[in-house]
Tab-separated table of C-alpha atoms in Angstrom:
chain	number	residue	atom	x	y	z
A	1348	MET	CA	0.041	0.056	-0.076
A	1349	ASP	CA	2.811	2.028	0.517
A	1350	VAL	CA	4.488	1.723	-2.967
A	1351	MET	CA	0.425	1.984	-4.366
A	1352	GLU	CA	0.964	5.335	-2.761
A	1353	ARG	CA	4.428	6.603	-3.802
A	1354	ALA	CA	3.300	4.998	-7.517
A	1355	ALA	CA	0.461	7.140	-7.374
A	1356	ARG	CA	2.462	10.361	-6.302
A	1357	ILE	CA	4.664	9.671	-8.968
A	1358	GLU	CA	1.006	9.259	-11.614
A	1359	ALA	CA	-0.253	13.192	-10.091
A	1360	GLU	CA	2.995	14.782	-11.513
A	1361	GLY	CA	3.075	13.296	-14.801
A	1362	GLY	CA	5.454	10.510	-14.888
A	1363	HIS	CA	4.122	6.273	-16.045
A	1364	VAL	CA	4.711	4.260	-13.797
A	1365	ILE	CA	3.798	0.655	-14.738
A	1366	HIS	CA	2.336	-1.042	-11.632
A	1367	MET	CA	3.654	-4.694	-10.795
A	1368	GLU	CA	2.426	-4.649	-7.206
A	1369	VAL	CA	-0.829	-5.486	-6.263
A	1370	GLY	CA	-1.814	-8.819	-7.561
A	1371	GLN	CA	-4.454	-7.037	-9.139
A	1372	PRO	CA	-5.944	-8.910	-12.562
A	1373	ALA	CA	-5.911	-5.717	-15.099
A	1374	ALA	CA	-8.712	-7.178	-16.498
A	1375	PRO	CA	-12.583	-6.659	-16.494
A	1376	ALA	CA	-14.963	-9.062	-14.869
A	1377	PRO	CA	-16.621	-11.470	-17.373
A	1378	ASP	CA	-19.664	-9.753	-19.460
A	1379	SER	CA	-21.707	-12.584	-18.380
A	1380	ALA	CA	-21.024	-11.306	-14.496
A	1381	ARG	CA	-21.697	-7.923	-15.480
A	1382	GLU	CA	-25.055	-7.883	-17.685
A	1383	ALA	CA	-26.326	-10.604	-14.664
A	1384	ALA	CA	-25.617	-7.664	-12.353
A	1385	ARG	CA	-27.504	-5.296	-14.249
A	1386	ARG	CA	-30.967	-7.268	-14.998
A	1387	ALA	CA	-31.393	-6.974	-11.294
A	1388	LEU	CA	-30.050	-3.258	-10.899
A	1389	ASP	CA	-33.078	-3.229	-13.243
A	1390	HIS	CA	-35.260	-5.122	-11.221
A	1391	GLY	CA	-35.070	-3.645	-8.847
A	1392	ARG	CA	-34.699	-4.336	-4.613
A	1393	ILE	CA	-31.256	-6.208	-4.163
A	1394	GLY	CA	-31.943	-7.535	-0.111
A	1395	TYR	CA	-30.027	-9.732	2.226
A	1396	THR	CA	-30.229	-13.207	1.786
A	1397	THR	CA	-29.589	-16.172	3.657
A	1398	ALA	CA	-26.195	-16.609	6.280
A	1399	LEU	CA	-24.673	-19.241	3.382
A	1400	GLY	CA	-25.751	-17.619	0.069
A	1401	LEU	CA	-27.649	-17.371	-2.230
A	1402	PRO	CA	-28.815	-21.607	-2.479
A	1403	SER	CA	-28.009	-21.450	-6.374
A	1404	LEU	CA	-24.953	-19.745	-5.623
A	1405	ARG	CA	-24.081	-22.830	-3.556
A	1406	ALA	CA	-25.024	-25.161	-6.015
A	1407	ARG	CA	-22.778	-23.762	-8.353
A	1408	ILE	CA	-19.338	-23.845	-7.060
A	1409	ALA	CA	-20.713	-27.519	-5.463
A	1410	ARG	CA	-20.925	-27.850	-9.374
A	1411	HIS	CA	-17.954	-26.168	-10.596
A	1412	TYR	CA	-15.877	-28.681	-7.566
A	1413	GLY	CA	-17.336	-31.149	-10.378
A	1414	ASP	CA	-17.427	-30.142	-13.426
A	1415	SER	CA	-13.752	-28.965	-12.914
A	1416	TYR	CA	-12.293	-31.159	-10.426
A	1417	GLY	CA	-14.130	-34.225	-10.210
A	1418	VAL	CA	-15.322	-34.696	-6.669
A	1419	ASP	CA	-19.004	-35.140	-6.059
A	1420	LEU	CA	-19.386	-32.177	-4.105
A	1421	ASP	CA	-22.947	-31.686	-1.096
A	1422	PRO	CA	-23.564	-27.897	-1.834
A	1423	ALA	CA	-25.144	-27.093	1.343
A	1424	ARG	CA	-20.778	-27.601	2.055
A	1425	VAL	CA	-20.158	-25.088	1.022
A	1426	VAL	CA	-20.220	-21.206	2.785
A	1427	VAL	CA	-20.672	-18.086	0.255
A	1428	THR	CA	-18.468	-15.499	1.515
A	1429	THR	CA	-17.261	-11.073	1.113
A	1430	GLY	CA	-13.859	-12.436	-0.412
A	1431	SER	CA	-11.400	-15.365	-0.182
A	1432	SER	CA	-11.034	-12.933	3.367
A	1433	ALA	CA	-14.098	-12.855	4.934
A	1434	GLY	CA	-13.707	-16.957	5.054
A	1435	PHE	CA	-9.891	-16.810	6.893
A	1436	ILE	CA	-11.626	-15.384	8.701
A	1437	LEU	CA	-14.721	-17.557	9.849
A	1438	ALA	CA	-12.371	-19.901	9.009
A	1439	PHE	CA	-10.612	-19.179	11.497
A	1440	LEU	CA	-12.997	-17.880	14.846
A	1441	ALA	CA	-14.455	-21.233	14.031
A	1442	MET	CA	-11.847	-23.818	14.074
A	1443	PHE	CA	-9.439	-22.508	16.644
A	1444	GLU	CA	-9.357	-20.910	20.129
A	1445	PRO	CA	-6.952	-17.561	22.040
A	1446	GLY	CA	-3.933	-19.885	22.329
A	1447	ASP	CA	-4.193	-22.221	19.520
A	1448	ARG	CA	-0.257	-22.524	16.824
A	1449	VAL	CA	-1.732	-22.206	13.172
A	1450	ALA	CA	1.120	-23.594	10.901
A	1451	ILE	CA	1.889	-20.885	7.692
A	1452	ALA	CA	4.759	-21.687	4.731
A	1453	ASN	CA	7.482	-18.990	5.236
A	1454	PRO	CA	7.461	-17.007	2.745
A	1455	GLY	CA	3.339	-16.442	3.045
A	1456	TYR	CA	0.342	-13.983	2.309
A	1457	PRO	CA	0.947	-11.485	5.634
A	1458	PRO	CA	-2.806	-11.891	6.775
A	1459	TYR	CA	-2.730	-15.667	7.717
A	1460	ARG	CA	-0.439	-14.381	9.765
A	1461	HIS	CA	-2.218	-10.954	10.818
A	1462	ILE	CA	-5.942	-12.056	10.639
A	1463	LEU	CA	-4.597	-14.898	13.493
A	1464	THR	CA	-2.651	-12.149	15.289
A	1465	ALA	CA	-5.312	-10.275	15.403
A	1466	LEU	CA	-7.818	-13.542	16.756
A	1467	GLY	CA	-5.320	-14.701	19.364
A	1468	CYS	CA	-4.046	-17.265	17.833
A	1469	GLU	CA	0.134	-18.398	17.594
A	1470	PRO	CA	0.789	-18.256	13.618
A	1471	VAL	CA	3.587	-20.792	13.881
A	1472	LEU	CA	6.266	-20.242	10.631
A	1473	ILE	CA	7.659	-22.913	8.649
A	1474	GLU	CA	10.636	-21.905	6.604
A	1475	THR	CA	10.704	-23.862	2.931
A	1476	ASP	CA	13.646	-23.513	0.317
A	1477	ALA	CA	13.954	-25.474	-2.832
A	1478	ALA	CA	14.670	-28.368	-1.385
A	1479	SER	CA	10.943	-28.931	-1.355
A	1480	ARG	CA	10.155	-26.576	-4.242
A	1481	TRP	CA	9.305	-23.594	-1.415
A	1482	VAL	CA	6.694	-25.808	0.576
A	1483	ILE	CA	5.752	-27.496	3.844
A	1484	THR	CA	6.280	-30.841	3.632
A	1485	PRO	CA	5.077	-33.628	6.381
A	1486	GLU	CA	8.881	-33.065	7.980
A	1487	ALA	CA	8.801	-29.748	8.886
A	1488	LEU	CA	5.529	-29.430	10.101
A	1489	ALA	CA	5.739	-33.155	12.258
A	1490	ASP	CA	8.473	-30.873	13.437
A	1491	ALA	CA	6.595	-28.265	14.527
A	1492	HIS	CA	4.165	-30.446	16.141
A	1493	ARG	CA	6.077	-32.478	18.241
A	1494	GLN	CA	8.007	-28.267	19.574
A	1495	ALA	CA	4.417	-27.566	20.349
A	1496	PRO	CA	1.045	-29.210	19.314
A	1497	LEU	CA	-0.325	-27.576	16.211
A	1498	LYS	CA	-4.157	-27.009	16.072
A	1499	GLY	CA	-3.774	-25.732	11.905
A	1500	VAL	CA	-1.934	-26.153	9.889
A	1501	LEU	CA	-2.376	-22.932	6.713
A	1502	VAL	CA	-1.217	-23.965	2.730
A	1503	ALA	CA	-1.567	-22.279	-0.539
A	1504	SER	CA	-0.943	-22.978	-4.115
A	1505	PRO	CA	-0.719	-21.973	-6.250
A	1506	ALA	CA	1.629	-19.257	-3.724
A	1507	ASN	CA	1.157	-15.893	-3.168
A	1508	PRO	CA	4.344	-14.346	-3.417
A	1509	THR	CA	6.253	-16.700	-4.449
A	1510	GLY	CA	3.787	-18.330	-7.762
A	1511	THR	CA	5.216	-21.901	-6.220
A	1512	MET	CA	2.543	-24.415	-6.560
A	1513	MET	CA	2.825	-27.946	-4.653
A	1514	ARG	CA	2.641	-31.330	-6.294
A	1515	PRO	CA	-0.538	-33.667	-6.334
A	1516	GLU	CA	1.484	-36.531	-4.619
A	1517	ALA	CA	3.685	-33.478	-1.914
A	1518	LEU	CA	-0.069	-32.501	-1.436
A	1519	ALA	CA	-1.714	-35.653	-0.847
A	1520	GLU	CA	0.954	-36.760	1.631
A	1521	LEU	CA	0.417	-33.510	3.597
A	1522	VAL	CA	-3.601	-33.921	4.348
A	1523	ALA	CA	-2.537	-37.015	5.754
A	1524	THR	CA	0.053	-35.761	7.636
A	1525	ALA	CA	-2.520	-33.108	8.648
A	1526	GLU	CA	-4.582	-35.643	10.056
A	1527	ALA	CA	-2.545	-38.134	10.619
A	1528	LEU	CA	-1.787	-35.889	13.325
A	1529	GLY	CA	-4.827	-34.107	14.014
A	1530	ILE	CA	-3.970	-30.953	12.329
A	1531	ARG	CA	-6.679	-29.163	11.065
A	1532	PHE	CA	-6.161	-28.439	7.017
A	1533	ILE	CA	-6.379	-25.281	5.458
A	1534	SER	CA	-6.064	-24.652	1.975
A	1535	ASP	CA	-6.320	-21.329	0.096
A	1536	GLU	CA	-7.283	-21.870	-3.669
A	1537	ILE	CA	-7.970	-18.213	-4.510
A	1538	TYR	CA	-4.977	-18.857	-7.432
A	1539	HIS	CA	-6.889	-22.810	-9.173
A	1540	GLY	CA	-7.468	-21.880	-12.407
A	1541	LEU	CA	-4.307	-20.388	-13.434
A	1542	ASP	CA	-1.868	-22.982	-13.067
A	1543	TYR	CA	0.884	-23.398	-15.850
A	1544	ALA	CA	2.878	-25.982	-14.524
A	1545	PHE	CA	0.873	-28.626	-14.092
A	1546	PRO	CA	-2.848	-28.982	-13.220
A	1547	ALA	CA	-3.447	-27.391	-9.264
A	1548	THR	CA	-5.495	-30.219	-6.729
A	1549	THR	CA	-7.966	-29.621	-4.399
A	1550	ALA	CA	-7.288	-30.133	-1.008
A	1551	ALA	CA	-11.413	-31.604	-1.162
A	1552	ALA	CA	-10.799	-34.548	-3.483
A	1553	LEU	CA	-8.197	-35.325	-0.836
A	1554	SER	CA	-10.521	-34.707	2.376
A	1555	ALA	CA	-14.026	-34.401	3.511
A	1556	ASN	CA	-11.579	-32.694	6.970
A	1557	ALA	CA	-10.489	-29.963	4.697
A	1558	THR	CA	-11.309	-26.386	4.335
A	1559	ILE	CA	-10.669	-25.253	0.810
A	1560	ILE	CA	-10.971	-21.220	0.654
A	1561	ASN	CA	-11.281	-20.049	-2.791
A	1562	SER	CA	-12.797	-16.187	-4.332
A	1563	PHE	CA	-14.000	-14.675	-7.297
A	1564	SER	CA	-11.273	-12.554	-7.868
A	1565	LYS	CA	-8.710	-13.434	-8.927
A	1566	TYR	CA	-9.765	-15.628	-12.010
A	1567	PHE	CA	-12.292	-14.905	-12.450
A	1568	CYS	CA	-11.048	-10.816	-12.078
A	1569	MET	CA	-13.544	-10.252	-9.644
A	1570	THR	CA	-11.340	-8.706	-6.815
A	1571	GLY	CA	-13.969	-4.980	-6.134
A	1572	TRP	CA	-17.189	-6.641	-6.085
A	1573	ARG	CA	-16.087	-9.535	-2.718
A	1574	VAL	CA	-17.385	-12.567	-2.317
A	1575	GLY	CA	-15.381	-16.102	-2.434
A	1576	TRP	CA	-16.434	-19.219	-0.959
A	1577	MET	CA	-15.734	-22.334	1.396
A	1578	VAL	CA	-16.002	-26.188	1.294
A	1579	MET	CA	-16.132	-26.929	4.797
A	1580	PRO	CA	-16.680	-30.426	6.459
A	1581	ALA	CA	-19.664	-30.154	7.606
A	1582	PRO	CA	-19.658	-30.360	11.001
A	1583	LEU	CA	-17.857	-26.905	10.729
A	1584	VAL	CA	-20.849	-24.920	8.990
A	1585	ARG	CA	-22.999	-24.316	11.023
A	1586	ALA	CA	-21.288	-22.636	13.558
A	1587	ALA	CA	-19.850	-20.126	9.500
A	1588	GLU	CA	-23.048	-19.930	8.999
A	1589	ARG	CA	-23.918	-18.322	12.625
A	1590	LEU	CA	-20.487	-16.363	12.690
A	1591	GLN	CA	-21.466	-14.725	9.435
A	1592	GLN	CA	-25.337	-13.772	10.291
A	1593	ASN	CA	-23.474	-12.174	14.065
A	1594	LEU	CA	-20.346	-11.115	11.544
A	1595	THR	CA	-22.164	-9.304	8.081
A	1596	ILE	CA	-25.774	-10.946	7.908
A	1597	SER	CA	-25.229	-11.661	4.909
A	1598	VAL	CA	-22.448	-11.728	1.263
A	1599	PRO	CA	-23.749	-8.789	-1.573
A	1600	THR	CA	-25.700	-10.088	-2.652
A	1601	LEU	CA	-25.368	-8.606	-5.977
A	1602	SER	CA	-22.040	-9.748	-6.852
A	1603	GLN	CA	-23.866	-13.209	-5.360
A	1604	ILE	CA	-25.650	-12.659	-7.950
A	1605	ALA	CA	-23.036	-11.783	-9.962
A	1606	ALA	CA	-20.399	-14.819	-9.324
A	1607	GLU	CA	-23.301	-17.304	-10.404
A	1608	ALA	CA	-23.226	-15.529	-13.445
A	1609	ALA	CA	-19.974	-15.357	-13.488
A	1610	PHE	CA	-18.923	-18.926	-14.707
A	1611	ASP	CA	-20.588	-18.005	-17.821
A	1612	GLY	CA	-17.491	-15.820	-18.695
A	1613	ALA	CA	-14.951	-19.433	-18.733
A	1614	ALA	CA	-14.439	-18.707	-21.737
A	1615	GLN	CA	-13.391	-14.967	-21.891
A	1616	MET	CA	-11.142	-15.695	-18.616
A	1617	GLU	CA	-9.477	-18.365	-20.219
A	1618	ALA	CA	-8.027	-16.156	-22.431
A	1619	VAL	CA	-7.150	-13.542	-19.476
A	1620	LYS	CA	-5.468	-16.495	-18.587
A	1621	HIS	CA	-3.053	-17.188	-21.789
A	1622	GLY	CA	-2.371	-13.052	-21.771
A	1623	TYR	CA	-0.781	-13.815	-17.983
A	1624	GLU	CA	0.631	-17.296	-19.328
A	1625	GLU	CA	2.362	-14.843	-22.670
A	1626	ASN	CA	3.640	-12.466	-18.987
A	1627	ARG	CA	5.043	-15.051	-17.132
A	1628	LEU	CA	6.798	-15.700	-20.326
A	1629	ILE	CA	9.096	-12.666	-21.461
A	1630	LEU	CA	9.268	-12.297	-17.524
A	1631	THR	CA	10.950	-15.820	-17.430
A	1632	GLN	CA	13.454	-15.333	-20.328
A	1633	ALA	CA	14.523	-11.592	-20.413
A	1634	LEU	CA	14.437	-10.595	-16.471
A	1635	PRO	CA	17.862	-13.330	-16.739
A	1636	ARG	CA	18.906	-10.906	-19.270
A	1637	ALA	CA	18.494	-8.081	-17.550
A	1638	GLY	CA	20.336	-8.737	-14.814
A	1639	LEU	CA	17.322	-10.892	-13.162
A	1640	PRO	CA	18.765	-14.675	-13.466
A	1641	GLU	CA	16.854	-16.146	-9.921
A	1642	PHE	CA	13.539	-16.959	-8.844
A	1643	LEU	CA	11.407	-19.144	-7.609
A	1644	PRO	CA	9.751	-21.432	-9.997
A	1645	VAL	CA	6.559	-19.750	-11.740
A	1646	ASP	CA	4.956	-22.058	-11.376
A	1647	GLY	CA	0.759	-19.770	-11.731
A	1648	ALA	CA	-1.140	-16.813	-10.024
A	1649	PHE	CA	-0.172	-13.504	-11.792
A	1650	TYR	CA	4.001	-13.789	-9.119
A	1651	LEU	CA	7.426	-13.259	-10.028
A	1652	TYR	CA	9.337	-13.867	-6.991
A	1653	ALA	CA	12.745	-12.028	-7.762
A	1654	ASP	CA	16.143	-13.414	-5.746
A	1655	ILE	CA	17.768	-9.036	-5.383
A	1656	SER	CA	20.656	-10.395	-2.247
A	1657	ARG	CA	22.835	-9.201	-5.170
A	1658	PHE	CA	22.267	-6.200	-5.367
A	1659	THR	CA	20.721	-5.104	-2.059
A	1660	ASP	CA	20.029	-6.937	1.458
A	1661	ASP	CA	17.161	-3.853	1.321
A	1662	SER	CA	14.466	-5.323	-1.078
A	1663	ALA	CA	11.490	-1.789	0.839
A	1664	ALA	CA	14.846	0.758	-0.045
A	1665	PHE	CA	16.098	-1.841	-3.564
A	1666	ALA	CA	11.657	-1.147	-4.383
A	1667	ARG	CA	11.580	2.587	-3.424
A	1668	ARG	CA	15.168	3.605	-5.531
A	1669	LEU	CA	13.450	1.204	-8.708
A	1670	LEU	CA	9.855	3.486	-8.262
A	1671	ASP	CA	11.426	6.198	-7.822
A	1672	GLU	CA	14.431	6.490	-10.895
A	1673	ALA	CA	12.661	3.239	-12.885
A	1674	HIS	CA	8.844	3.999	-12.779
A	1675	VAL	CA	8.366	1.003	-11.651
A	1676	ALA	CA	6.136	-0.413	-8.558
A	1677	THR	CA	7.221	-3.890	-6.980
A	1678	THR	CA	6.637	-5.207	-3.736
A	1679	PRO	CA	8.864	-6.072	-1.654
A	1680	GLY	CA	9.844	-9.317	-0.235
A	1681	VAL	CA	9.810	-7.898	3.805
A	1682	ASP	CA	6.004	-7.873	3.206
A	1683	PHE	CA	5.546	-11.802	2.589
A	1684	ASP	CA	9.321	-13.130	4.597
A	1685	PRO	CA	10.141	-11.233	7.543
A	1686	HIS	CA	13.672	-13.686	7.464
A	1687	ARG	CA	14.897	-13.413	4.147
A	1688	GLY	CA	12.554	-11.208	2.845
A	1689	HIS	CA	14.909	-8.269	2.933
A	1690	HIS	CA	16.260	-10.373	-0.520
A	1691	TYR	CA	13.536	-10.484	-2.102
A	1692	LEU	CA	10.794	-8.690	-4.808
A	1693	ARG	CA	7.579	-9.474	-5.558
A	1694	LEU	CA	6.454	-8.851	-9.016
A	1695	SER	CA	3.354	-9.539	-10.188
A	1696	TYR	CA	2.627	-9.890	-14.397
A	1697	ALA	CA	-1.463	-9.354	-13.949
A	1698	GLY	CA	-0.985	-6.447	-16.176
A	1699	ALA	CA	-0.977	-5.555	-20.330
A	1700	LEU	CA	1.995	-7.561	-22.321
A	1701	GLU	CA	2.907	-4.337	-23.726
A	1702	GLU	CA	3.428	-2.797	-20.382
A	1703	MET	CA	5.483	-6.381	-18.887
A	1704	ARG	CA	8.122	-5.924	-22.083
A	1705	GLU	CA	8.219	-2.383	-21.005
A	1706	ALA	CA	9.145	-2.902	-17.631
A	1707	VAL	CA	11.661	-5.790	-18.083
A	1708	ALA	CA	13.272	-2.788	-20.062
A	1709	ARG	CA	13.625	-0.510	-16.976
A	1710	ILE	CA	14.699	-3.380	-14.779
A	1711	GLY	CA	17.164	-3.383	-16.836
A	1712	ALA	CA	18.813	-0.158	-17.553
A	1713	PHE	CA	18.043	0.443	-13.804
A	1714	LEU	CA	20.355	-2.189	-12.881
A	1715	ALA	CA	22.529	-1.300	-15.090
A	1716	ARG	CA	23.132	2.132	-14.022
A	1717	GLY	CA	24.766	-0.030	-10.202
C-alpha cells in the first residue's frame, strides 16, 4: 500500500508508472457477470440473502468442483463469503481458540499471520526452501507439532508471493500427515485456474475434513466485488453460518448474483489467463538477461518472486529506488517474509503485455546504472 501511494504521487506529477505491486487483474469481470448485475439492478430491490449465500450460487460452486476436479460436492458444505478475506476470518473463528498455534509457510501472504494474531492465535512460520520447491513438507509440519502442538495448518497452491505450486503427491502427503496428527487443514485455492506448469489439485479431492477457501477475485477478475467461498467439513458449516449472521448478516446480494453468472464467462477468462501466460514467458525469459536471473518456480498465479540479494540486503529501499528512478512499482519481500524477505522482490504480471516488455527494459536499465 505504501508503494501504491508513492506511485500515485509520481503519476499525479505526470510520470508513467508500470504497476507490478498489486495482485489485481487488469481485465474486468466477465461480461456474463456484469450483465447479470445490470439485470438485477433493473429488476429493483436488492435485499439480504441467507447467511450461507444464495442457494443457486452454492449449487453452482458445488457443480464447479465436479466439472473442474471430478469431486462430487454437497452444496450444503459451501459457504459464500465476502471475498477470501472474510473466509479466513470465519474459518479461523470456527476452528480455533485464542492461544492455538497455526502453521503457515514462510514466505507467505501477510494477512494469514496478521488475522491469526488479531484473533489471539499464534502463527507458526515454517521455513521453506528450494529443496522442497518452497512448500511445507510433512516432516517440517511434524517437527513443528512436536515442538508444541499445532491446531491447524494453512497452505496455498499456487502461492502468494512465490507463484509456486504443490505437486499433487506433495499435497496429498501433507493432508494425510495433518489428519494423522489431528491438525486441521486449510487450503487457500484463490489462484486455482491460474496454473501453468501443471494442473492444480484441490484439497477437497483428498479429504472431506479439509477446509477450502477460494474467491472470484483472481481467475474471474472480480476483486472489487468482494465475493468468495469456502468448502467446509459438514460439522463446521453451522458455526460458520452463525458467525456470518452476526458479523455481516450476508454477503452483498448483487455480488453473489454476478458471481453465479461469472461461471458462464469461462471462455473469456481463459483468454485472460492466456495473457498471463504470455506475460510469464516474457518475464522468465527476459529478466535473466536484464540482470535478475534467480527467482522461485513460476508455476501459477501471476507472481514472480525474484532474488535481489546480489544488489541489496534491503528490499524495501530497493523497491523505492526502482519506483523513483525507473517508475516500476514492485512489492518488497519483507511484506511476505520477516526473516529473508529483505533479499526478495515480488513482481505481479497481471498487467498488459506491452507493459511487461517495458517493465523488463526499465528494470534492465536501472540495474545497469547500479
